[in-house]
Structures are given as structure tokens and as C-alpha cells.
mmCIF file of C-alpha atoms and ligand atoms in Angstrom:
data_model
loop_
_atom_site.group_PDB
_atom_site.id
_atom_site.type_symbol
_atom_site.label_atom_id
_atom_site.label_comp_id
_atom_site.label_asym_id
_atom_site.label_seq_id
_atom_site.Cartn_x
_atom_site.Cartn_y
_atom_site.Cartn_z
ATOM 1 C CA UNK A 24 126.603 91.430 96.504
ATOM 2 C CA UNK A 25 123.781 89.626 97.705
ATOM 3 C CA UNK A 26 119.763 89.482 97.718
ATOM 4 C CA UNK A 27 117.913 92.564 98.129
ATOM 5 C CA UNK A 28 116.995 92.708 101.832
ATOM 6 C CA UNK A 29 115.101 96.387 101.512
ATOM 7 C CA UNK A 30 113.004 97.198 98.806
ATOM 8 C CA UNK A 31 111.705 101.023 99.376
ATOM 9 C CA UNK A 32 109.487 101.628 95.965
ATOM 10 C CA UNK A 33 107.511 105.035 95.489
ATOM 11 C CA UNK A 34 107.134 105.777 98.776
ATOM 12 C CA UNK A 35 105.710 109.137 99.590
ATOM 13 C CA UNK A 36 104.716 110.889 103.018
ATOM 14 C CA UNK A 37 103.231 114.348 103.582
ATOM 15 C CA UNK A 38 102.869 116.115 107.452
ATOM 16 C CA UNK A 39 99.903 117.764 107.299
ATOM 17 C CA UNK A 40 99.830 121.065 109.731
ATOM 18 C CA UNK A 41 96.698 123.390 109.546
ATOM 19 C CA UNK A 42 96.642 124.636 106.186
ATOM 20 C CA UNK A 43 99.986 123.586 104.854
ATOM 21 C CA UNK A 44 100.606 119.878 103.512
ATOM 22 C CA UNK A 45 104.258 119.462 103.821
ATOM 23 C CA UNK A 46 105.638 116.621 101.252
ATOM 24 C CA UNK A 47 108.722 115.460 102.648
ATOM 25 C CA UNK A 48 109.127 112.332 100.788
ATOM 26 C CA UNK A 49 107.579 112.598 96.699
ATOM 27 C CA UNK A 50 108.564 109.173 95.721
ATOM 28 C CA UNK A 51 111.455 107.210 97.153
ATOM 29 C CA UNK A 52 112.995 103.979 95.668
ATOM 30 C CA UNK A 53 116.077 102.520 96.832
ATOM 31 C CA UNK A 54 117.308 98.663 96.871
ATOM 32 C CA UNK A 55 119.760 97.779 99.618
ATOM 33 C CA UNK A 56 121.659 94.377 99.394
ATOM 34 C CA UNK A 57 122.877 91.919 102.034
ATOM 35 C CA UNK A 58 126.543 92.511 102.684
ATOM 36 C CA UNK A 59 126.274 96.212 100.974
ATOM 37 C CA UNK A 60 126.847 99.402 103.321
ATOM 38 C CA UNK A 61 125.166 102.502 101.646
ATOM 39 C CA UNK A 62 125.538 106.179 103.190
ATOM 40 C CA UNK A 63 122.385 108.159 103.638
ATOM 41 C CA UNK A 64 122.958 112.082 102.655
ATOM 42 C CA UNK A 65 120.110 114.030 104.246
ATOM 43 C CA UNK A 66 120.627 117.767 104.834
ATOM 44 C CA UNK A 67 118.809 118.883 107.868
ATOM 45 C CA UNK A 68 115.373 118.672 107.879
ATOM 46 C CA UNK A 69 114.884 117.337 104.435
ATOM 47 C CA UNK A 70 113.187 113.986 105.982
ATOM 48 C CA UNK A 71 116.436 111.785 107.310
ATOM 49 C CA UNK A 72 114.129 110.374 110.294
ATOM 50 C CA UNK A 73 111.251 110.085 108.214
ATOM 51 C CA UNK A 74 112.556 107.683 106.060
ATOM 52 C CA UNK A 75 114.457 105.749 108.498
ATOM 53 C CA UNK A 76 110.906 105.476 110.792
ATOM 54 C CA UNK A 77 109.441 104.251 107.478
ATOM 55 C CA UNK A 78 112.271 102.009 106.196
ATOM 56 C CA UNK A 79 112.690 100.756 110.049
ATOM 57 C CA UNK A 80 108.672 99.828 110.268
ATOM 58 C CA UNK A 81 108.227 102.621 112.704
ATOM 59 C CA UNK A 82 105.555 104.573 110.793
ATOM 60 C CA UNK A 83 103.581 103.840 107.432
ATOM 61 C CA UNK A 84 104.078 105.821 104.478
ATOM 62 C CA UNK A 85 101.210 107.247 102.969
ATOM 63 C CA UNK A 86 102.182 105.412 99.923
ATOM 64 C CA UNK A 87 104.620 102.964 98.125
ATOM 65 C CA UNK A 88 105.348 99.602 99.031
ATOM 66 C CA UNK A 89 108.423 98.450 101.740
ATOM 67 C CA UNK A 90 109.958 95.322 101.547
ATOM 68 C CA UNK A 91 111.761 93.519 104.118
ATOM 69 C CA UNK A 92 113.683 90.274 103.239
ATOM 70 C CA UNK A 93 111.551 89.852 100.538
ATOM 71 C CA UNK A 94 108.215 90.197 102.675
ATOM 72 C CA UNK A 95 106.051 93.540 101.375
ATOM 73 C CA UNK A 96 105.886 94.911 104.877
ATOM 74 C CA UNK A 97 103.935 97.343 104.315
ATOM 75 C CA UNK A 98 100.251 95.735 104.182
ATOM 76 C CA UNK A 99 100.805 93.229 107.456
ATOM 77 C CA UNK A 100 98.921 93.409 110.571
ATOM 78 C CA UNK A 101 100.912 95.555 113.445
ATOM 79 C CA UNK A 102 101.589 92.533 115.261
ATOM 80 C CA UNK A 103 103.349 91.297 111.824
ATOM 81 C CA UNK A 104 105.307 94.150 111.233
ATOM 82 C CA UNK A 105 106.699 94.189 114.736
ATOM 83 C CA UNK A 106 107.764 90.777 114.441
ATOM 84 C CA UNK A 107 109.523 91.891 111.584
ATOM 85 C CA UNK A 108 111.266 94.496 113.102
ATOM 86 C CA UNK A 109 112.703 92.525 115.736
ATOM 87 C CA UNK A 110 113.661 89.666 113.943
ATOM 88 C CA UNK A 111 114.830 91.458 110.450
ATOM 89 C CA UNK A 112 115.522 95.191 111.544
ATOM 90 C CA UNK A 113 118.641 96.304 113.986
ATOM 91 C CA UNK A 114 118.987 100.287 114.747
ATOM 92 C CA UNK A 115 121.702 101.647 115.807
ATOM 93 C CA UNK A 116 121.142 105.810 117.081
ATOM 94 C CA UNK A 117 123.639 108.757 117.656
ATOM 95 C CA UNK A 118 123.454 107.951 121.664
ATOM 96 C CA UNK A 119 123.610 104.382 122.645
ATOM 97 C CA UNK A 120 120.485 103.689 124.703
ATOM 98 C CA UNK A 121 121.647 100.585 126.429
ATOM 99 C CA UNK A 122 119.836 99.510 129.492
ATOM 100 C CA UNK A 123 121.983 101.139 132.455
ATOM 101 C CA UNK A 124 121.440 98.297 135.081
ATOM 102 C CA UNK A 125 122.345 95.677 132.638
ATOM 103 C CA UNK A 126 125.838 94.717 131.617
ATOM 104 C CA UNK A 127 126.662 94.953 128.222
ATOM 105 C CA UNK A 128 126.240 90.973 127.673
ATOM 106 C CA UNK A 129 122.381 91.090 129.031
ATOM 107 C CA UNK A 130 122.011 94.283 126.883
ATOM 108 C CA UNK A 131 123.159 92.058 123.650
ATOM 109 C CA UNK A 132 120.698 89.174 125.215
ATOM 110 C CA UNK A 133 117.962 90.894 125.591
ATOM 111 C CA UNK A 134 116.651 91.632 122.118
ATOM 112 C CA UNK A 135 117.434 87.530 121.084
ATOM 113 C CA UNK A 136 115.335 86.590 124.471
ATOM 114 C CA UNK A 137 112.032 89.107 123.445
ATOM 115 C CA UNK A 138 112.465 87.339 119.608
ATOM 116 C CA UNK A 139 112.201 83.604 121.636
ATOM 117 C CA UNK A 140 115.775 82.467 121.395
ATOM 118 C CA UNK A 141 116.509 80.786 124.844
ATOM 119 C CA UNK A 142 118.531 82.847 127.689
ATOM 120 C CA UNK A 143 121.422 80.112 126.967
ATOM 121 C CA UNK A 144 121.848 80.369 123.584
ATOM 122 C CA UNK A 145 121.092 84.478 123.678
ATOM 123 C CA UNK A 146 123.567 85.067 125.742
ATOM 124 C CA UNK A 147 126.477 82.749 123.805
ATOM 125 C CA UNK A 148 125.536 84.832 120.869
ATOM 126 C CA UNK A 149 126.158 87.941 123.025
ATOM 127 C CA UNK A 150 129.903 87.070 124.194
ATOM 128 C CA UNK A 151 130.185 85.886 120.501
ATOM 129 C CA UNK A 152 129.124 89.541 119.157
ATOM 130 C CA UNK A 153 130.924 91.424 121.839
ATOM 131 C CA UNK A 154 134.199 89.450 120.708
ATOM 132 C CA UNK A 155 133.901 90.472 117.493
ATOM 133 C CA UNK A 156 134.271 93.914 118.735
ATOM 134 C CA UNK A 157 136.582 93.296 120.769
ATOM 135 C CA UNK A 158 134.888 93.401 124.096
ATOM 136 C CA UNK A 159 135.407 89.578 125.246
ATOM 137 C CA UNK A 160 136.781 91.173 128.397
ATOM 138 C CA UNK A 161 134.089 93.597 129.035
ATOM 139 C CA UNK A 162 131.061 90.913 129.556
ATOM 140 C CA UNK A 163 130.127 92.158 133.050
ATOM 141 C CA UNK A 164 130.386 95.837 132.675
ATOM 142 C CA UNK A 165 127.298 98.046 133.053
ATOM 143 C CA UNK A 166 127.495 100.225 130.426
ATOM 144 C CA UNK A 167 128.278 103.533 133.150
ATOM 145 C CA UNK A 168 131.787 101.441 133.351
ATOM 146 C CA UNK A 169 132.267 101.600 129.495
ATOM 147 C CA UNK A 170 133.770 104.172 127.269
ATOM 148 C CA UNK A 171 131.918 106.108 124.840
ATOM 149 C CA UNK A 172 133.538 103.758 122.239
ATOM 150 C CA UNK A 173 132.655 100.521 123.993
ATOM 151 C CA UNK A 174 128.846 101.500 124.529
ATOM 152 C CA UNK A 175 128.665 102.283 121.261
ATOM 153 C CA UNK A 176 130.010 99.076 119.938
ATOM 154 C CA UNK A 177 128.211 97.376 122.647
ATOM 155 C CA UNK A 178 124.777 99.053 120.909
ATOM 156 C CA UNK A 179 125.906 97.837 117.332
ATOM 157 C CA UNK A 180 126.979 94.445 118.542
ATOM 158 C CA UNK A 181 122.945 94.118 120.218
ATOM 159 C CA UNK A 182 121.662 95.933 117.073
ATOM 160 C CA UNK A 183 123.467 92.884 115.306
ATOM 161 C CA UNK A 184 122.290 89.951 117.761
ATOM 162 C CA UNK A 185 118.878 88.972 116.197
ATOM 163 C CA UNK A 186 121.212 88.328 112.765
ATOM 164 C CA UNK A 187 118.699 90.767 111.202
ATOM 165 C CA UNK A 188 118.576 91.477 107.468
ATOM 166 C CA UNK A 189 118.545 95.115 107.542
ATOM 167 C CA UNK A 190 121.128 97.714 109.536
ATOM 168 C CA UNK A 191 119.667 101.210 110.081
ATOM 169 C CA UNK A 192 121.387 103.340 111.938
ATOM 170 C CA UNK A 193 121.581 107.349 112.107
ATOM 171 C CA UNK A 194 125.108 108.742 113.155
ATOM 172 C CA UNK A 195 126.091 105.861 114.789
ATOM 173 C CA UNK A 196 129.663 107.372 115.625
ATOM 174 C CA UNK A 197 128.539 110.779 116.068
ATOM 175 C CA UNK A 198 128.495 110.881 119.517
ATOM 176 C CA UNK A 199 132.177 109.844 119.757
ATOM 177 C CA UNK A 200 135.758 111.982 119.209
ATOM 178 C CA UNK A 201 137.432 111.786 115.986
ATOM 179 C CA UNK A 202 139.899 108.799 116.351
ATOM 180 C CA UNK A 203 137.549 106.495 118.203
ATOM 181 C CA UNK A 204 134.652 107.481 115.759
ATOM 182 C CA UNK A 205 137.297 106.342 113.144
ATOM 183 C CA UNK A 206 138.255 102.831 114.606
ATOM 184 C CA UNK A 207 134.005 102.065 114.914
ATOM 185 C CA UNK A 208 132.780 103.077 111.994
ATOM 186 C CA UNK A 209 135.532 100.798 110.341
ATOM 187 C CA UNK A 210 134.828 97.757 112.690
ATOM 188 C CA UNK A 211 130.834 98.205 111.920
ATOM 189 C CA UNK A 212 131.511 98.584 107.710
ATOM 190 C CA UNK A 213 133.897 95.113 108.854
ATOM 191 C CA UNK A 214 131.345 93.158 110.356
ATOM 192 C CA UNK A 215 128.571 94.196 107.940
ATOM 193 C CA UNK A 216 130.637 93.189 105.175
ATOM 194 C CA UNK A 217 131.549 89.898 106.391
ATOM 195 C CA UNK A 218 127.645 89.239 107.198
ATOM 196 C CA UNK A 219 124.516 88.789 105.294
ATOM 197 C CA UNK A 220 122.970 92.255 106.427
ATOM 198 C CA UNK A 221 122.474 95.259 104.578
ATOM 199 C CA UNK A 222 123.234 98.616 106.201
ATOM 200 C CA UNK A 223 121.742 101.867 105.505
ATOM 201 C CA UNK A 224 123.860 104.303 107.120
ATOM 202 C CA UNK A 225 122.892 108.115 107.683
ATOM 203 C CA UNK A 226 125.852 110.483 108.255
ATOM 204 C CA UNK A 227 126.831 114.019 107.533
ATOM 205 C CA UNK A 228 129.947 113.201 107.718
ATOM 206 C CA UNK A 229 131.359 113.067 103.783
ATOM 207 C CA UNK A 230 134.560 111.217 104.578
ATOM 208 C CA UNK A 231 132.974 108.576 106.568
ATOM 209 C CA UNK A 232 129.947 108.325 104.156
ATOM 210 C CA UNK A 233 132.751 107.836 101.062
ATOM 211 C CA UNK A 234 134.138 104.587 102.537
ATOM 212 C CA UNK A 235 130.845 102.993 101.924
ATOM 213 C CA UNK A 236 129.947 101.211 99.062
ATOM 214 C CA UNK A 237 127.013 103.510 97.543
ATOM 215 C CA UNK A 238 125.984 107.192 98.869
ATOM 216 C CA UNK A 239 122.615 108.158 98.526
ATOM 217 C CA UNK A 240 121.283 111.932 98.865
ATOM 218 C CA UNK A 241 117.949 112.790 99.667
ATOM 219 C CA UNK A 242 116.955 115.736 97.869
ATOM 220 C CA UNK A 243 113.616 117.466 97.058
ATOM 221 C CA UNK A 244 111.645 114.215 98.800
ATOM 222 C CA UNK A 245 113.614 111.306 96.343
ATOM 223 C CA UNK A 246 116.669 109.567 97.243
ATOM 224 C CA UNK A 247 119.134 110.339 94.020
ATOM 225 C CA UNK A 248 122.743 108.595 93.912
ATOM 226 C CA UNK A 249 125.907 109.745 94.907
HETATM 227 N N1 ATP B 586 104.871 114.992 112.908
HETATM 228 C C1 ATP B 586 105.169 116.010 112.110
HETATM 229 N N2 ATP B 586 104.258 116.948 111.798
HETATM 230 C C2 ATP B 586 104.567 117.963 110.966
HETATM 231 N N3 ATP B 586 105.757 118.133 110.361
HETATM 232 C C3 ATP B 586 106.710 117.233 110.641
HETATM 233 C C4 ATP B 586 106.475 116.124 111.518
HETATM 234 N N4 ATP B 586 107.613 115.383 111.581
HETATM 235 C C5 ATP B 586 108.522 116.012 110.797
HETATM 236 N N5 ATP B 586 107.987 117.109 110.226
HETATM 237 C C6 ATP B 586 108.657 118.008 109.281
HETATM 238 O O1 ATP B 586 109.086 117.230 108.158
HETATM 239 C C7 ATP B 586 110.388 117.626 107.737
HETATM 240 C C8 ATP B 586 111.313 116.412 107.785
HETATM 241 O O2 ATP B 586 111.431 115.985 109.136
HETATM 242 P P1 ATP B 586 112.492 114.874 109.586
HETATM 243 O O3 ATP B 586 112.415 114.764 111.056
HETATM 244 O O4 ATP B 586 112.284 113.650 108.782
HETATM 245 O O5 ATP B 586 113.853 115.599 109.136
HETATM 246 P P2 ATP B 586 115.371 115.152 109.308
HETATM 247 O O6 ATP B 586 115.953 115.180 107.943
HETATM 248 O O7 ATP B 586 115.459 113.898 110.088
HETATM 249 O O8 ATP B 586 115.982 116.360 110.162
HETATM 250 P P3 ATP B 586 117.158 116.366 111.254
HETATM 251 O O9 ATP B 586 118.363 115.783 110.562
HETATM 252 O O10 ATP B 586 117.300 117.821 111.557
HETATM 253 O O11 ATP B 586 116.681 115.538 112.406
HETATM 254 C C9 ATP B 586 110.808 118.744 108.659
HETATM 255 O O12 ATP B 586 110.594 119.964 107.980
HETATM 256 C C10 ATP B 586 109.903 118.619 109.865
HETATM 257 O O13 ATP B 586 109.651 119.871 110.437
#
């Protein structure tokens, strides 16, 4: 296994609603490693998106330090921390989101030409990436033409194309049947594996989360193993 690319240590976050303090996360540590694929447990409501929008740079915490590929994260300027994100960070969600006038190579451009890579270059990586997932022959296709399969490879393959450090991605096959969710899940936990990023995967589902390499539940507002 390789470096640690996220370092999550004691990091807490309360909602505060009228009276009522709510304190969804009460002290979370967790190491993820390049290469390594861990499955995030996280019951309903028990602070799933919290963490992620923490972990992903999205929000602050109100405490604890984040560390992204060995930068602490946490203290930088906005401007920074965005720069982090889009270099360092790839998210993958439940429903695609690709850009629906763009085909799926400009999709897997786009994120390499806002980080400064040229539109030459970006877009090589992009038939590269789409390859790997077996979408060589689906360049040109706005993502209306794709299956729910193919967009949602087409969204891992542009959550990939920055060669970020850390994965994050919440249900990324849960949008998709059974079978196809199968085939996916196992090409994403393939290409992580072969790469220097770290994924932290959320999923209810306990069969796909046991083909990972670690399983993480987050209970009570800390992350405990298995
Ligand atoms: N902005 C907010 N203000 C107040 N309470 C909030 C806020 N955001 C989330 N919460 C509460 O914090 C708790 C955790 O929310 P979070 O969205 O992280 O849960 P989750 O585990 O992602 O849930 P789900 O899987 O159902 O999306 C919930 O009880 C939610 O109601």
C-alpha cells in the first residue's frame, strides 16, 4: 500500500438549529492510502455527506485537522483549498451529472482544461481514460446517447482525469441495475488499484462494500472499523 493521501484527525462538526446543537461528527480519524479502496458504512442520517463535504474540501469542520497529499488542508486560503480540490480530489455521486451538450470526451476534458492542462493534451488523457473503461468507441456521444452504465463510467473516468490523489464517491453504482452495477463497481476497484489514488467509497450495499480492502462504519459521530 502506498503513502497516506487523506489524513482525517479529530475532526468534529455540530449543526446548530435553535436550541438544539446536533453533533454529528465527535471525533473522526481515518488514514486512506494511495492504491487502497475503503467502504464507507453510514446508516441514514448518521453524517455520510457530512464527512464526505468535509473530507472532499466542501465545508470546514469545526475542528480537527484534514490532510490532502500530505498538505494540512484545512488552514489554507479558499482559493488554496479549491485548487486542491481540483487537482487532488475526484467525486464521483449516485447520478452522473455530466454536462448534457458535451460528449463524453469534452466531459473527461473539461475538469484537466479548468486545472491548466492544455485542450490537446486534456483531451488525449480523456480517450486514454474512456479506454480504460472501455468506451474508446463512445468518444462523440452526448451522454443522452449513453447507457446508464456508460455515463456512469464516463463520470468516474472524468472524476479520474486530473490523476487526483483522493477518490470520493457516494453510491457510485447506485443508480444502476444489479448486473451492470456489478461489472462498474469492479472496473472502478480495477483502475483504483492499478493507480496511485485512494478511494473512499460510501455504499449501503454490504456485498459491494466487502470487496474492498477496509470497511469503515460511522457510528455515534466516529468512524470505527469493519
Ligand atoms: N445544515 C444543516 N443544519 C442542521 N442539521 C443538519 C444540516 N445538515 C445536516 N444536518 C443533520 O445532520 C445529520 C447528518 O446529516 P448528513 O446529511 O450528513 O447525513 P447522511 O448520513 O448523509 O444521510 P443520508 O444518507 O440520508 O443522506 C442529519 O440528522 C441531518 O438532519
Amino acid at each position: 500500500m502506498g503513502e497516506t493521501v487523506l489524513a482525517l484527525r479529530d475532526i468534529t462538526r455540530s449543526y446548530v438549529s435553535g436550541d438544539e446543537t446536533l453533533h454529528v461528527l465527535r471525533g473522526v480519524n481515518f488514514e486512506l492510502r494511495a492504491g487502497e479502496t475503503v467502504a464507507l458504512v453510514a446508516p441514514s442520517g448518521t453524517g455520510k455527506s457530512t464527512l464526505l463535504h468535509i473530507a472532499g474540501l466542501l465545508d470546514h469542520p469545526d475542528g480537527g485537522v484534514i490532510e490532502v497529499a500530505g498538505r494540512d488542508a484545512g488552514r489554507l486560503p479558499d482559493k488554496d483549498r479549491t485548487a486542491i480540490r481540483c487537482s487532488e480530489i475526484g467525486f464521483v455521486y449516485q447520478f452522473h451529472h455530466l454536462l448534457a451538450e458535451f460528449t463524453a470526451r469534452e466531459n473527461v476534458a473539461l475538469p484537466q482544461m479548468i486545472a491548466g492542462t492544455s485542450p490537446s493534451v486534456s483531451r488525449r488523457r480523456a480517450e486514454e481514460l474512456l479506454g480504460v473503461f472501455g468506451l474508446g468507441h463512445r468518444l462523440n456521444h452526448l451522454p443522452g446517447k449513453l447507457s446508464g452504465g456508460e455515463q456512469q463510467r464516463v463520470a468516474i473516468a472524468r472524476a479520474l482525469a486530473n490523476a487526483p490523489s483522493v477518490l470520493l464517491a457516494d453510491e457510485p453504482t447506485g443508480n444502476l441495475d444489479v448486473s451492470t452495477a456489478d461489472i462498474v463497481f469492479d472496473e472502478l476497484l480495477r483502475v483504483v488499484r492499478g493507480s496511485a489514488v485512494g478511494a473512499l467509497i460510501a455504499t449501503h450495499n454490504e456485498e459491494l462494500a466487502a470487496r474492498m480492502d477496509r470497511v469503515v462504519t460511522l457510528r455515534d459521530g466516529i468512524l470505527v472499523e469493519g
